[in-house]
Amino acid sequence: MNAAIIRQHRQANQIRPICITPHFMPHAEGSVLIECGNTKVICTASVEEGVPGFLRGQGLGWVTAEYGMLPRSTHSRMRREAAAGKQSGRTQEIQRLIGRSLRAVVDRSKLGERQILIDCDVIAADGGTRTASITGAFVAMQLAINGLLAKGLIAENPIIEAIAAVSVGVVDGVALLDLDYPEDSGCDSDVNVVMTQSGKIVEVQGTAEGATFSINELNELLQLAQSGINELLEHQQRALQSQAA
Amino acid sequence: MNAAIIRQHRQANQIRPICITPHFMPHAEGSVLIECGNTKVICTASVEEGVPGFLRGQGLGWVTAEYGMLPRSTHSRMRREAAAGKQSGRTQEIQRLIGRSLRAVVDRSKLGERQILIDCDVIAADGGTRTASITGAFVAMQLAINGLLAKGLIAENPIIEAIAAVSVGVVDGVALLDLDYPEDSGCDSDVNVVMTQSGKIVEVQGTAEGATFSINELNELLQLAQSGINELLEHQQRALQSQAA
Amino acid sequence: MNAAIIRQHRQANQIRPICITPHFMPHAEGSVLIECGNTKVICTASVEEGVPGFLRGQGLGWVTAEYGMLPRSTHSRMRREAAAGKQSGRTQEIQRLIGRSLRAVVDRSKLGERQILIDCDVIAADGGTRTASITGAFVAMQLAINGLLAKGLIAENPIIEAIAAVSVGVVDGVALLDLDYPEDSGCDSDVNVVMTQSGKIVEVQGTAEGATFSINELNELLQLAQSGINELLEHQQRALQSQAA
Amino acid sequence: MNAAIIRQHRQANQIRPICITPHFMPHAEGSVLIECGNTKVICTASVEEGVPGFLRGQGLGWVTAEYGMLPRSTHSRMRREAAAGKQSGRTQEIQRLIGRSLRAVVDRSKLGERQILIDCDVIAADGGTRTASITGAFVAMQLAINGLLAKGLIAENPIIEAIAAVSVGVVDGVALLDLDYPEDSGCDSDVNVVMTQSGKIVEVQGTAEGATFSINELNELLQLAQSGINELLEHQQRALQSQAA
Amino acid sequence: MNAAIIRQHRQANQIRPICITPHFMPHAEGSVLIECGNTKVICTASVEEGVPGFLRGQGLGWVTAEYGMLPRSTHSRMRREAAAGKQSGRTQEIQRLIGRSLRAVVDRSKLGERQILIDCDVIAADGGTRTASITGAFVAMQLAINGLLAKGLIAENPIIEAIAAVSVGVVDGVALLDLDYPEDSGCDSDVNVVMTQSGKIVEVQGTAEGATFSINELNELLQLAQSGINELLEHQQRALQSQAA
Amino acid sequence: MNAAIIRQHRQANQIRPICITPHFMPHAEGSVLIECGNTKVICTASVEEGVPGFLRGQGLGWVTAEYGMLPRSTHSRMRREAAAGKQSGRTQEIQRLIGRSLRAVVDRSKLGERQILIDCDVIAADGGTRTASITGAFVAMQLAINGLLAKGLIAENPIIEAIAAVSVGVVDGVALLDLDYPEDSGCDSDVNVVMTQSGKIVEVQGTAEGATFSINELNELLQLAQSGINELLEHQQRALQSQAA
């Protein structure tokens, strides 16, 4: 596949159009619809008093995540996981990644013994659903925490700093930012990066799908990811400020 | 519960505001977002060549349905069925109802040996999710069939006539049309009705939750349902015509 | 299929021979074998102290039901659900119907915090297994409650009134009462009715399998159902009185 | 527990009253209701053309068995295995034993590439359900094979010789034949024996529940078992002859 | 199959070379690697405070077992049970046998309200995995109990006497001790025996795979088993003494 | 936790003692026992003719992996996944990683339509089980492929180059190579690296467990990983050469 052909409408270092709609779900403590190009994910943050058994009595909160795709979010219909009776390995891998990423920026001692359950449900998939989920889930979680602060249920903001995520990859020898589905399918290597506002890495997952890559190539991809994440972090802040206003 | 109090903003015989957005999902052969008041359901129709084993070689098509709810479509978060490893009895009951209702108005010999898989995924729940699913799924199925006709894959429209569905119930002694969640929870009896354009019943499911009801009372509820269904059928046609234009 | 041919041995408005054998199971608090023609169902009512978690501390009892078929109750052997590892959608739909129907005639505040678990196990199936289950389960439940009253565990009879159930349908244009399996398979429309002694509807579930039906046709079927249910209610009372004697 | 007390109504070497009712199930190729005292099991034999994949093309038949208990066949209600979503270890152990026992007396080359599926469903349990299942299942299988012979589907009787099964055990130091549930619960050691008409052992499963036993004690129990099995074999033949007449 | 051919390297009444390596697993309270010829099983005994719910408050301990095979412990790769989502009937049968056998020689009142969980994991399978598991598990359990005694957590040794297990069978008319896989596959009848140091039977499970066997033949096999078990008991004691030294 | 204290016995840039024992399993086409310090994993490679359905007819082979832990490989006993009825998210994540890593260095067109199934079973766990699995599985796969080449089943070696894997992490501010379990539990960030002989990255998975890390810190960790992987690659070659001799 020729990267030049794929990327007709944006530069190699350009992310897709982003739209974050806060309070998308009427019932959730925090929620957004995040659209990254044609990828659309509903992210909700549900607050529940109490923590799982292994944490009880330690004064620490918990953040965990679940991920799903509507059966026809994809080009061909996928089997519904509830009907299949289990979540796929891919689903479990993604939801564990989302949970770990969010926990990395939460001071759980400030959350108290309560749990934030993140749900990321993909309405339409065009590549980058796991990174869009993380970027959106952060805003949903912040909104839920804002509610806890407003109600006086917690005294201090437990969020250490903001995070966002993006995928980068090498397609036809060219490093591309924010791969869509055709790019992702055709890419030689694919790296998902979760980073903080201060430029620290929270998670990096690089896979050589077609061709292995050198440490230098990884560094080039990480720089590209950082530029995209900085933009995503601005979108998050704008979405949060529109709420505060 | 006092029906008069609940129904402040609409008459007992008035349905909730309806909005049917066709082609809501980019990949599906047919799809809508249906909004009935605060209830929102994405309905997609996926066309697959071939039929399940028990039908092979008979020249007949098949229509089947699956139903799901996003975990936070409800006031409190529900457990994700894919994570629980099975669909609840309620989910199975509803998806069987949707499938039967649609099959009742399809001449399967005109469909050929292909299958229409309906997915109804509830984004927000405020009562009447199964009836909204049927009303929306009919439009999604019609759109998918329009595509088959346009491509010349089938010669004749296999749809016999349109169907729509609504719930009716007695709340505090008053017969109400199109119950929302507080009304549904507080009602004495609850009847879901699926009807055709010609006023024929496809499915009727009446349950005495709080108080049993007489045949006369059932008839009163059926009349009320029919008036609502007539309105829903008009909304369906408008949504379909907006597409045709 | 020609209704006249099918119904050689009974009138269109005649139910099949009914036999209700109380105390069929040695261990259960209440039990019957109900035979409706060639359909045979063992119904037991088991009393357990305590209620499910969601009801605890409210002073209310609970009634719930499970349904199963012996693998060779049917003409061809069915797969054993325990071996398959799950209950089918049909099984779940039926057991939910049985449970709802019985709860509709029980004043749960008079039952105290205890549970009546109904088991309906089909030994031989020739149509109408769900309605036979309800008719039989009512007797089993009454027998179990008689035991609670006799032991002084409850002060007042929590049963509001008796219920029974029957199926009605249109076969070859003729309305028939109490369909057996060949009639059920060949019918255009099929309505299951659960009614009380006072003629009130507890559940009505009508499905247009071959042809939709009008409100008038539904009314004709409901009248037919009521006549059959009245007869079934007499059989129930005779079975209960034979015990009391 | 005192054996003398338990065994008030029969001798230590006496089996319980046996009743084998052939053709108990209307649809099965072979079936019986077997009653051993208060233990009642429905055994059916279903004939299916074809064999499981691992046997295809070898010209050999197959015999396999499934076992289940109605939830209220026992003194306290057991959880329904279909609802639990799996068969217990005990159930699997028993159904494997039934299948192995029957295969041991079938010349599978004479059966052709067809399968006999045995279902043993316990209606009432008072000890010895697995041995009653084997004794009854043999008759059901013979009836099914008689049908195959009568239809000319097989040329020769594939059954090598008859089998029956009984439990024996030591209760309070006394060797007892055909334990009922109170005896089984109170016994020191428990041996299930499956034997042929010619006195050969097909299966022997001895378990020291309370006290280990010597080889001599095992021999005493086996003699006791053989005398009981001889009686059971006569009951089987009488049931089969009543059919042939 | 000709027994003389199979048994080239050992006598009919000879067991395979035995090697029991204590403390094979670094973390377990008790563990061994047991090698019986080419069969290798890791047996661990894990001590957990507390007992399952049905035993709570009775002052009795519990011993239970689980069994598994590495997918490539066998000649052809077996499906991994964790991936299949359930344990086979054979696995459940074996682990129930191991648990019952060990409980038969433990005075559970001396164990206190704690549980010994035995894990038997087959690394390489060449016949006799269940009997090797029992023989090895006994040593692992004894080691774990030695630890409890050494720590003063229990006052008296709850083990009544040692047990070991072996299989015996008739191959080509010859009674053979300690069958390996080719012998087991080719044998006419197969008996697994669990016996104590004092020569008492704990479990005997005899199956006529190819040919039924007489009571006399069973006795011959039991004598053969006893001689093998006596040798195995010595190996166990040597392994335990090497530890004590 | 203080890194200096933990690392008493080796340098920060030193891997644990490695021992790779080829042909550890008698039946598998390729197998090793790999020991990295106290972590021990059995890796087998099973060759099966044919490929999964989605690959059929394309002339391409497949490599896939499964991972498991013995219940008592860990300090406290873990629940057996086969008994739990499902593999954990962690297990699925790890086995997907192993499979992807190996596929990245196999030219599947040279493998033909056959499948290599890798099984990695952890006997003892002391950190780094997933990286030890990859390092060992590569050798097992190479041994299996050597067999295919020796038998002439494939013409050319499909392995592009060798891979090995190691974990690196920051503990108490110090970058450490090849973390053991106490180090892994106490570390701020943890990166698993899979690299080829030519120094290219196949997979990199970095997680900020306690503290996020900069791109510079990641680079330092990658350099450390590369030095460890070079050593592991030598151990692999020595193990393979010992076989060839």
PDB file of N, CA and C in Angstrom, chain F residues 62-112:
ATOM      1  N   TRP F  62       0.778 -20.825   9.966  1.00  0.00           N
ATOM      2  CA  TRP F  62       0.309 -20.049  11.109  1.00  0.00           C
ATOM      3  C   TRP F  62       1.108 -20.446  12.334  1.00  0.00           C
ATOM      4  N   VAL F  63       1.310 -19.482  13.201  1.00  0.00           N
ATOM      5  CA  VAL F  63       1.948 -19.738  14.490  1.00  0.00           C
ATOM      6  C   VAL F  63       1.060 -19.107  15.548  1.00  0.00           C
ATOM      7  N   THR F  64       0.703 -19.872  16.554  1.00  0.00           N
ATOM      8  CA  THR F  64      -0.145 -19.320  17.608  1.00  0.00           C
ATOM      9  C   THR F  64       0.328 -19.877  18.946  1.00  0.00           C
ATOM     10  N   ALA F  65      -0.102 -19.250  20.039  1.00  0.00           N
ATOM     11  CA  ALA F  65       0.442 -19.641  21.341  1.00  0.00           C
ATOM     12  C   ALA F  65      -0.637 -19.675  22.400  1.00  0.00           C
ATOM     13  N   GLU F  66      -0.450 -20.566  23.360  1.00  0.00           N
ATOM     14  CA  GLU F  66      -1.262 -20.573  24.579  1.00  0.00           C
ATOM     15  C   GLU F  66      -0.330 -20.546  25.790  1.00  0.00           C
ATOM     16  N   TYR F  67      -0.836 -19.964  26.858  1.00  0.00           N
ATOM     17  CA  TYR F  67      -0.028 -19.746  28.054  1.00  0.00           C
ATOM     18  C   TYR F  67      -0.836 -20.195  29.259  1.00  0.00           C
ATOM     19  N   GLY F  68      -0.185 -20.781  30.221  1.00  0.00           N
ATOM     20  CA  GLY F  68      -0.878 -21.162  31.453  1.00  0.00           C
ATOM     21  C   GLY F  68       0.099 -21.192  32.603  1.00  0.00           C
ATOM     22  N   MET F  69      -0.456 -21.171  33.809  1.00  0.00           N
ATOM     23  CA  MET F  69       0.382 -21.273  34.997  1.00  0.00           C
ATOM     24  C   MET F  69      -0.143 -22.436  35.828  1.00  0.00           C
ATOM     25  N   LEU F  70       0.739 -23.277  36.347  1.00  0.00           N
ATOM     26  CA  LEU F  70       0.289 -24.264  37.325  1.00  0.00           C
ATOM     27  C   LEU F  70      -0.258 -23.484  38.523  1.00  0.00           C
ATOM     28  N   PRO F  71      -1.339 -23.981  39.120  1.00  0.00           N
ATOM     29  CA  PRO F  71      -1.955 -23.222  40.219  1.00  0.00           C
ATOM     30  C   PRO F  71      -0.964 -22.857  41.320  1.00  0.00           C
ATOM     31  N   ARG F  72       0.009 -23.735  41.578  1.00  0.00           N
ATOM     32  CA  ARG F  72       0.935 -23.416  42.663  1.00  0.00           C
ATOM     33  C   ARG F  72       2.306 -23.003  42.141  1.00  0.00           C
ATOM     34  N   SER F  73       2.346 -22.457  40.920  1.00  0.00           N
ATOM     35  CA  SER F  73       3.595 -21.863  40.439  1.00  0.00           C
ATOM     36  C   SER F  73       3.880 -20.560  41.185  1.00  0.00           C
ATOM     37  N   THR F  74       2.869 -20.030  41.836  1.00  0.00           N
ATOM     38  CA  THR F  74       2.985 -18.727  42.501  1.00  0.00           C
ATOM     39  C   THR F  74       3.015 -18.895  44.023  1.00  0.00           C
ATOM     40  N   HIS F  75       3.317 -17.819  44.705  1.00  0.00           N
ATOM     41  CA  HIS F  75       3.486 -17.889  46.158  1.00  0.00           C
ATOM     42  C   HIS F  75       2.213 -18.352  46.846  1.00  0.00           C
ATOM     43  N   SER F  76       1.103 -17.702  46.534  1.00  0.00           N
ATOM     44  CA  SER F  76      -0.194 -18.208  46.986  1.00  0.00           C
ATOM     45  C   SER F  76      -0.797 -18.975  45.817  1.00  0.00           C
ATOM     46  N   ARG F  77      -1.593 -19.983  46.121  1.00  0.00           N
ATOM     47  CA  ARG F  77      -2.200 -20.767  45.035  1.00  0.00           C
ATOM     48  C   ARG F  77      -3.178 -19.904  44.245  1.00  0.00           C
ATOM     49  N   MET F  78      -3.033 -19.936  42.920  1.00  0.00           N
ATOM     50  CA  MET F  78      -3.980 -19.272  42.026  1.00  0.00           C
ATOM     51  C   MET F  78      -5.106 -20.236  41.682  1.00  0.00           C
ATOM     52  N   ARG F  79      -6.247 -19.697  41.339  1.00  0.00           N
ATOM     53  CA  ARG F  79      -7.342 -20.556  40.892  1.00  0.00           C
ATOM     54  C   ARG F  79      -6.986 -21.153  39.536  1.00  0.00           C
ATOM     55  N   ARG F  80      -7.219 -22.432  39.366  1.00  0.00           N
ATOM     56  CA  ARG F  80      -6.964 -23.121  38.098  1.00  0.00           C
ATOM     57  C   ARG F  80      -7.923 -22.582  37.043  1.00  0.00           C
ATOM     58  N   GLU F  81      -7.401 -22.110  35.940  1.00  0.00           N
ATOM     59  CA  GLU F  81      -8.271 -21.493  34.925  1.00  0.00           C
ATOM     60  C   GLU F  81      -9.245 -22.501  34.314  1.00  0.00           C
ATOM     61  N   ALA F  82      -8.834 -23.757  34.185  1.00  0.00           N
ATOM     62  CA  ALA F  82      -9.742 -24.767  33.631  1.00  0.00           C
ATOM     63  C   ALA F  82     -10.937 -24.972  34.546  1.00  0.00           C
ATOM     64  N   ALA F  83     -10.713 -24.871  35.866  1.00  0.00           N
ATOM     65  CA  ALA F  83     -11.807 -25.026  36.825  1.00  0.00           C
ATOM     66  C   ALA F  83     -12.680 -23.781  36.841  1.00  0.00           C
ATOM     67  N   ALA F  84     -12.058 -22.613  36.691  1.00  0.00           N
ATOM     68  CA  ALA F  84     -12.806 -21.357  36.661  1.00  0.00           C
ATOM     69  C   ALA F  84     -13.651 -21.258  35.393  1.00  0.00           C
ATOM     70  N   GLY F  85     -13.261 -22.024  34.359  1.00  0.00           N
ATOM     71  CA  GLY F  85     -14.055 -22.031  33.130  1.00  0.00           C
ATOM     72  C   GLY F  85     -13.660 -20.937  32.164  1.00  0.00           C
ATOM     73  N   LYS F  86     -12.615 -20.179  32.480  1.00  0.00           N
ATOM     74  CA  LYS F  86     -12.126 -19.235  31.479  1.00  0.00           C
ATOM     75  C   LYS F  86     -10.719 -18.752  31.794  1.00  0.00           C
ATOM     76  N   GLN F  87     -10.069 -18.311  30.744  1.00  0.00           N
ATOM     77  CA  GLN F  87      -8.736 -17.747  30.878  1.00  0.00           C
ATOM     78  C   GLN F  87      -8.867 -16.279  31.261  1.00  0.00           C
ATOM     79  N   SER F  88      -8.009 -15.838  32.146  1.00  0.00           N
ATOM     80  CA  SER F  88      -8.050 -14.439  32.582  1.00  0.00           C
ATOM     81  C   SER F  88      -7.629 -13.527  31.442  1.00  0.00           C
ATOM     82  N   GLY F  89      -7.930 -12.235  31.606  1.00  0.00           N
ATOM     83  CA  GLY F  89      -7.475 -11.243  30.646  1.00  0.00           C
ATOM     84  C   GLY F  89      -5.951 -11.242  30.544  1.00  0.00           C
ATOM     85  N   ARG F  90      -5.283 -11.363  31.674  1.00  0.00           N
ATOM     86  CA  ARG F  90      -3.811 -11.397  31.677  1.00  0.00           C
ATOM     87  C   ARG F  90      -3.302 -12.563  30.827  1.00  0.00           C
ATOM     88  N   THR F  91      -3.862 -13.749  31.032  1.00  0.00           N
ATOM     89  CA  THR F  91      -3.444 -14.922  30.262  1.00  0.00           C
ATOM     90  C   THR F  91      -3.635 -14.679  28.767  1.00  0.00           C
ATOM     91  N   GLN F  92      -4.775 -14.125  28.400  1.00  0.00           N
ATOM     92  CA  GLN F  92      -5.043 -13.912  26.986  1.00  0.00           C
ATOM     93  C   GLN F  92      -4.087 -12.884  26.392  1.00  0.00           C
ATOM     94  N   GLU F  93      -3.814 -11.843  27.171  1.00  0.00           N
ATOM     95  CA  GLU F  93      -2.900 -10.801  26.718  1.00  0.00           C
ATOM     96  C   GLU F  93      -1.510 -11.407  26.460  1.00  0.00           C
ATOM     97  N   ILE F  94      -1.065 -12.254  27.399  1.00  0.00           N
ATOM     98  CA  ILE F  94       0.270 -12.833  27.270  1.00  0.00           C
ATOM     99  C   ILE F  94       0.335 -13.794  26.089  1.00  0.00           C
ATOM    100  N   GLN F  95      -0.659 -14.633  25.920  1.00  0.00           N
ATOM    101  CA  GLN F  95      -0.560 -15.611  24.830  1.00  0.00           C
ATOM    102  C   GLN F  95      -0.687 -14.943  23.466  1.00  0.00           C
ATOM    103  N   ARG F  96      -1.418 -13.850  23.400  1.00  0.00           N
ATOM    104  CA  ARG F  96      -1.464 -13.091  22.152  1.00  0.00           C
ATOM    105  C   ARG F  96      -0.094 -12.472  21.849  1.00  0.00           C
ATOM    106  N   LEU F  97       0.565 -11.956  22.881  1.00  0.00           N
ATOM    107  CA  LEU F  97       1.901 -11.369  22.717  1.00  0.00           C
ATOM    108  C   LEU F  97       2.899 -12.415  22.215  1.00  0.00           C
ATOM    109  N   ILE F  98       2.875 -13.612  22.818  1.00  0.00           N
ATOM    110  CA  ILE F  98       3.815 -14.662  22.405  1.00  0.00           C
ATOM    111  C   ILE F  98       3.578 -15.020  20.929  1.00  0.00           C
ATOM    112  N   GLY F  99       2.329 -15.208  20.576  1.00  0.00           N
ATOM    113  CA  GLY F  99       2.007 -15.584  19.194  1.00  0.00           C
ATOM    114  C   GLY F  99       2.450 -14.514  18.199  1.00  0.00           C
ATOM    115  N   ARG F 100       2.121 -13.248  18.490  1.00  0.00           N
ATOM    116  CA  ARG F 100       2.512 -12.148  17.583  1.00  0.00           C
ATOM    117  C   ARG F 100       4.020 -12.081  17.428  1.00  0.00           C
ATOM    118  N   SER F 101       4.732 -12.215  18.552  1.00  0.00           N
ATOM    119  CA  SER F 101       6.193 -12.088  18.522  1.00  0.00           C
ATOM    120  C   SER F 101       6.807 -13.148  17.617  1.00  0.00           C
ATOM    121  N   LEU F 102       6.347 -14.387  17.756  1.00  0.00           N
ATOM    122  CA  LEU F 102       6.929 -15.451  16.940  1.00  0.00           C
ATOM    123  C   LEU F 102       6.551 -15.295  15.471  1.00  0.00           C
ATOM    124  N   ARG F 103       5.296 -14.903  15.213  1.00  0.00           N
ATOM    125  CA  ARG F 103       4.890 -14.720  13.808  1.00  0.00           C
ATOM    126  C   ARG F 103       5.738 -13.664  13.118  1.00  0.00           C
ATOM    127  N   ALA F 104       6.208 -12.666  13.905  1.00  0.00           N
ATOM    128  CA  ALA F 104       6.968 -11.564  13.306  1.00  0.00           C
ATOM    129  C   ALA F 104       8.288 -12.017  12.690  1.00  0.00           C
ATOM    130  N   VAL F 105       8.815 -13.168  13.106  1.00  0.00           N
ATOM    131  CA  VAL F 105      10.094 -13.633  12.554  1.00  0.00           C
ATOM    132  C   VAL F 105       9.938 -14.923  11.735  1.00  0.00           C
ATOM    133  N   VAL F 106       8.704 -15.231  11.344  1.00  0.00           N
ATOM    134  CA  VAL F 106       8.482 -16.416  10.511  1.00  0.00           C
ATOM    135  C   VAL F 106       7.947 -15.973   9.156  1.00  0.00           C
ATOM    136  N   ASP F 107       8.597 -16.426   8.105  1.00  0.00           N
ATOM    137  CA  ASP F 107       8.080 -16.208   6.747  1.00  0.00           C
ATOM    138  C   ASP F 107       7.054 -17.308   6.510  1.00  0.00           C
ATOM    139  N   ARG F 108       5.784 -16.945   6.677  1.00  0.00           N
ATOM    140  CA  ARG F 108       4.745 -17.962   6.706  1.00  0.00           C
ATOM    141  C   ARG F 108       4.519 -18.639   5.354  1.00  0.00           C
ATOM    142  N   SER F 109       5.012 -17.996   4.307  1.00  0.00           N
ATOM    143  CA  SER F 109       4.869 -18.648   2.997  1.00  0.00           C
ATOM    144  C   SER F 109       5.818 -19.842   2.875  1.00  0.00           C
ATOM    145  N   LYS F 110       6.913 -19.809   3.632  1.00  0.00           N
ATOM    146  CA  LYS F 110       7.852 -20.938   3.592  1.00  0.00           C
ATOM    147  C   LYS F 110       7.430 -22.088   4.511  1.00  0.00           C
ATOM    148  N   LEU F 111       6.454 -21.823   5.364  1.00  0.00           N
ATOM    149  CA  LEU F 111       6.015 -22.844   6.320  1.00  0.00           C
ATOM    150  C   LEU F 111       4.996 -23.793   5.684  1.00  0.00           C
ATOM    151  N   GLY F 112       4.343 -23.334   4.609  1.00  0.00           N
ATOM    152  CA  GLY F 112       3.291 -24.139   4.008  1.00  0.00           C
ATOM    153  C   GLY F 112       2.039 -24.110   4.872  1.00  0.00           C
TER     154      GLY F 112
END
